[in-house]
PDB file of C-alpha atoms in Angstrom:
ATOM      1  CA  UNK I   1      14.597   4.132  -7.063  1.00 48.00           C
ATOM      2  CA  UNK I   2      11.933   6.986  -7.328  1.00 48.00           C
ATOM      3  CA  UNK I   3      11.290   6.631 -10.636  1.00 56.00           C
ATOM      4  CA  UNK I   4      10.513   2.665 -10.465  1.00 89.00           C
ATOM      5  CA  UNK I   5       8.153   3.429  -7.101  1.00 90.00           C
ATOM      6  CA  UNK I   6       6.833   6.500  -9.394  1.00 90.00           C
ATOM      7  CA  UNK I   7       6.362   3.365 -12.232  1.00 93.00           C
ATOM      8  CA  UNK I   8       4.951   1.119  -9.518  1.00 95.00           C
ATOM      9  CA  UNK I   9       2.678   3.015  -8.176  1.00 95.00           C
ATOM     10  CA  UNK I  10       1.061   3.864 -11.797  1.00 96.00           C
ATOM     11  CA  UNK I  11       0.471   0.635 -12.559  1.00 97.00           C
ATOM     12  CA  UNK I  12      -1.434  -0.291  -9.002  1.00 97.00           C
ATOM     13  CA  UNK I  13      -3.642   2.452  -9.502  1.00 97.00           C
ATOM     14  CA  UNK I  14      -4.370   1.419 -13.571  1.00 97.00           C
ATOM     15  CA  UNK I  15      -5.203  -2.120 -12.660  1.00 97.00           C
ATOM     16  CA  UNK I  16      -8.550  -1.744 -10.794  1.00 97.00           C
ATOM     17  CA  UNK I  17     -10.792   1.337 -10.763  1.00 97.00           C
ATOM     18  CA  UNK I  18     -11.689   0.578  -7.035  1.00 97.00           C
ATOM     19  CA  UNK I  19      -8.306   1.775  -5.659  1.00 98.00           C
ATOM     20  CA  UNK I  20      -8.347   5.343  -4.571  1.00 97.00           C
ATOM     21  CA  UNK I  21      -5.129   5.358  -3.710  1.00 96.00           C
ATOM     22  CA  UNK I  22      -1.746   4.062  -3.480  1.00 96.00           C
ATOM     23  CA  UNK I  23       1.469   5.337  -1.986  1.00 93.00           C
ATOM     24  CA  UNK I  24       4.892   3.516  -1.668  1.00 91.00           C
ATOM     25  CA  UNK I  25       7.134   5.060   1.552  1.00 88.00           C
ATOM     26  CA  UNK I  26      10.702   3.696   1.455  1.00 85.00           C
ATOM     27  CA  UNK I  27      13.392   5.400   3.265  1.00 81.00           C
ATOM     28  CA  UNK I  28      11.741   7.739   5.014  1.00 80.00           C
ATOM     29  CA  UNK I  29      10.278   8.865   1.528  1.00 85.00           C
ATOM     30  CA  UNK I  30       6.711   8.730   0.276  1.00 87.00           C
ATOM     31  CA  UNK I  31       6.141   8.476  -3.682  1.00 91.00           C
ATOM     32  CA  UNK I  32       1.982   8.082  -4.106  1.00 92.00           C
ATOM     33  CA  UNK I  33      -0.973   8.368  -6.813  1.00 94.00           C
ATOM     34  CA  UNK I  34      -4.498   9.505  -6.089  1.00 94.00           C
ATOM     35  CA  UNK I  35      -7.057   8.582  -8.320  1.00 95.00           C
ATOM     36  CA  UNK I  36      -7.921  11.877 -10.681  1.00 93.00           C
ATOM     37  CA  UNK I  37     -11.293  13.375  -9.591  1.00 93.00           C
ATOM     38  CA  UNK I  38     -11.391  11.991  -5.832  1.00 92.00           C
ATOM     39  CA  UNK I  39     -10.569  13.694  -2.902  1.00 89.00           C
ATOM     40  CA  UNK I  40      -7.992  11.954  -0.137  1.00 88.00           C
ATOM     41  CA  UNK I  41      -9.861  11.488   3.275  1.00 91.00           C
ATOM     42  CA  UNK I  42      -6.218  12.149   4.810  1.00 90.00           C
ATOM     43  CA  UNK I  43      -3.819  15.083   4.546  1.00 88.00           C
ATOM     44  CA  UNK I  44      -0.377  14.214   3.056  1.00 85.00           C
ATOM     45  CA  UNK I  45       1.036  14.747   6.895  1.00 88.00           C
ATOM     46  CA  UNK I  46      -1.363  12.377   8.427  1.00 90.00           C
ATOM     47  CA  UNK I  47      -0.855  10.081   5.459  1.00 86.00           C
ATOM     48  CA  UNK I  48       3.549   9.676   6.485  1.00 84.00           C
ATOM     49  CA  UNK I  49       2.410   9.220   9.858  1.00 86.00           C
ATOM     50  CA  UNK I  50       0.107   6.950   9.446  1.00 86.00           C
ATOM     51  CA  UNK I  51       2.559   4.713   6.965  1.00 83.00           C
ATOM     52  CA  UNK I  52       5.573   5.223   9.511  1.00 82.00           C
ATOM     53  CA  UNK I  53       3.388   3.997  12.387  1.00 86.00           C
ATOM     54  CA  UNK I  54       2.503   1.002   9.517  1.00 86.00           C
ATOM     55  CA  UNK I  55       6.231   0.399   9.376  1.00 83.00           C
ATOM     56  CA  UNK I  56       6.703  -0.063  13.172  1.00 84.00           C
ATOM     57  CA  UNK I  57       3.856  -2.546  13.308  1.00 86.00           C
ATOM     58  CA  UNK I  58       5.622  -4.456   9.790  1.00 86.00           C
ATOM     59  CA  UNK I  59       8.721  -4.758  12.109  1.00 84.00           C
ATOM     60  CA  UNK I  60       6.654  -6.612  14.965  1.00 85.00           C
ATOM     61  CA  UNK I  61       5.134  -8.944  12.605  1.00 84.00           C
ATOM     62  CA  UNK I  62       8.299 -10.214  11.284  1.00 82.00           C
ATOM     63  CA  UNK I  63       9.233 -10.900  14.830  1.00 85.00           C
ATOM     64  CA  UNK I  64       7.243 -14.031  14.407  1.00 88.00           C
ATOM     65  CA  UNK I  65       8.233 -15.152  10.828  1.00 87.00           C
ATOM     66  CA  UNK I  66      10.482 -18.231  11.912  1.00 90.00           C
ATOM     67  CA  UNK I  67       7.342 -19.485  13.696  1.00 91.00           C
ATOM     68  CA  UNK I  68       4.264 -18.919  11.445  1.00 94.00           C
ATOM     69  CA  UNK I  69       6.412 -17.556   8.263  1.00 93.00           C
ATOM     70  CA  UNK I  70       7.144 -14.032   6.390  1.00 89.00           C
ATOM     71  CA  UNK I  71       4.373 -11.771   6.238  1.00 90.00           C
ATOM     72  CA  UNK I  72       2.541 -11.268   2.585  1.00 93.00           C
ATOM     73  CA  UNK I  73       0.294  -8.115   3.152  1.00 95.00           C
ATOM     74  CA  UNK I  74      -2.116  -7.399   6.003  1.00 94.00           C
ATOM     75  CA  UNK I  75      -5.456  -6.008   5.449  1.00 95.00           C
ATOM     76  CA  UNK I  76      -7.575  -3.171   7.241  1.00 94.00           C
ATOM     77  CA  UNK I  77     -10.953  -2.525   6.710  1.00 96.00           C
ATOM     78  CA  UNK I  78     -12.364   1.024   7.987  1.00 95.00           C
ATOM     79  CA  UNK I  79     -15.423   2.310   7.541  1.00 97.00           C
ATOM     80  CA  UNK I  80     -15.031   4.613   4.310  1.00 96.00           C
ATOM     81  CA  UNK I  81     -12.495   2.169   3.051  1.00 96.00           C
ATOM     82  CA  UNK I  82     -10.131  -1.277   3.056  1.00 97.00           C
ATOM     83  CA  UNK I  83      -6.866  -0.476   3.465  1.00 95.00           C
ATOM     84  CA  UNK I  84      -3.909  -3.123   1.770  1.00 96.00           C
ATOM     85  CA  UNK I  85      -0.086  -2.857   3.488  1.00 95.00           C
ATOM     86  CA  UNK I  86       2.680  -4.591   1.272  1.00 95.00           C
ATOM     87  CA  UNK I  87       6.381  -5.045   2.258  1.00 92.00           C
ATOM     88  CA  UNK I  88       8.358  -4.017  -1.141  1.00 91.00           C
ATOM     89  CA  UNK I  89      12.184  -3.786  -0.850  1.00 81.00           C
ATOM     90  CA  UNK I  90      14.026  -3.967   2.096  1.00 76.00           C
ATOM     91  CA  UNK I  91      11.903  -2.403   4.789  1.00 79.00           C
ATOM     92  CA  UNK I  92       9.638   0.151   2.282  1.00 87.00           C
ATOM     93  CA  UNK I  93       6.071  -0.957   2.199  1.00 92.00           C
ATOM     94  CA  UNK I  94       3.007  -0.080  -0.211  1.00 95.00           C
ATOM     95  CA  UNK I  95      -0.131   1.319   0.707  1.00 94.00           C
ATOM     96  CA  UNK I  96      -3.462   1.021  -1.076  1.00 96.00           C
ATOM     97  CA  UNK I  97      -7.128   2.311  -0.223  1.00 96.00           C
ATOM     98  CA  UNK I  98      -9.958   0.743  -2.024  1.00 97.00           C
ATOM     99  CA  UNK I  99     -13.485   1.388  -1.982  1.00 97.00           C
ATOM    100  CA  UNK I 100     -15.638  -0.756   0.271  1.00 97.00           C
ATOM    101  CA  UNK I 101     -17.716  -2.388  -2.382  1.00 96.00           C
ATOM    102  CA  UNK I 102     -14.380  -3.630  -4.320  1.00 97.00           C
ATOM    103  CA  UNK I 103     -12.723  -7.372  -4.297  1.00 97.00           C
ATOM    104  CA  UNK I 104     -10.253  -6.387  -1.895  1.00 97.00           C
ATOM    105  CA  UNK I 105      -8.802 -10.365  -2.397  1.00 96.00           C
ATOM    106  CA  UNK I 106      -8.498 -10.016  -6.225  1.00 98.00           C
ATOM    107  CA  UNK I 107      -6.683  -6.833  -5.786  1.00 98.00           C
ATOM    108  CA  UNK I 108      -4.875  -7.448  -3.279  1.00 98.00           C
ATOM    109  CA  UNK I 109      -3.358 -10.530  -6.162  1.00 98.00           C
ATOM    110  CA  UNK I 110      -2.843  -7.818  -8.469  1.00 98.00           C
ATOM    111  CA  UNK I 111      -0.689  -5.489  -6.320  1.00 97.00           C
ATOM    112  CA  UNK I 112       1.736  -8.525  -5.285  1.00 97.00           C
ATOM    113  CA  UNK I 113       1.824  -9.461  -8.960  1.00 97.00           C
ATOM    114  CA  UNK I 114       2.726  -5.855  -9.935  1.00 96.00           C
ATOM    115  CA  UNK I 115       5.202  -5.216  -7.335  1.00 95.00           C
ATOM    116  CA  UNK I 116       7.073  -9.425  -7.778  1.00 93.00           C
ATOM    117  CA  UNK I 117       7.019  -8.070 -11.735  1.00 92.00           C
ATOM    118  CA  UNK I 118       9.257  -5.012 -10.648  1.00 90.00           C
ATOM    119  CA  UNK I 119      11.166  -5.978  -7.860  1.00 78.00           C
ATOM    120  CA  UNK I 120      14.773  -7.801  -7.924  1.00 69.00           C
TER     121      UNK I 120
END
């Protein structure tokens, strides 16, 4: 699987210059790109916990599924940055940062059409 998430998370950060970042954590792993040339506002620790605490609240929004259906992505915006959650396999989820001045909606298409183009 690393190799695919490795693939995966290539392509997310190619397909639009406003993502800083992207980071796929499956299985208590975390495979992730940073653009070249910027500089993460969170340390690789505080990055895991921050995506296993995003993994928790994935689990309570599926608790509802059967009454409003499945969750698609959910959408964060901070004040350096938006931040994109994904569901990808079985519970593993993807995580983008974009800059603030980026179509978050337009990227947010890309990412779902990038990870339906490599997943089962």
């Amino acid at each position: 699987m690393e190799l695919k998430y490795e693939k995966i998370c290539e392509q997310i950060l190619e397909c639009d210059k406003n993502i800083r970042y992207v980071g796929i954590y499956d299985f208590g792993e975390l495979y992730d790109k940073m653009r070249p040339g910027l500089k993460s506002h969170l340390s690789r620790e505080e990055t895991e916990m921050s995506l296993s605490q995003a993994v928790y609240r994935w689990s309570t929004r599926k608790k509802t599924a059967d009454k409003i259906g499945k969750p698609i992505y959910a959408l964060a915006k901070y004040e350096k940055i938006y931040r994109i959650t994904i569901p990808i396999g079985g519970a593993g989820l993807i995580l983008a940062s974009v800059e603030l001045d980026a179509d978050v909606n337009q990227i947010v298409d890309k990412i779902i059409s990038i990870k339906n183009e490599n997943s089962p």
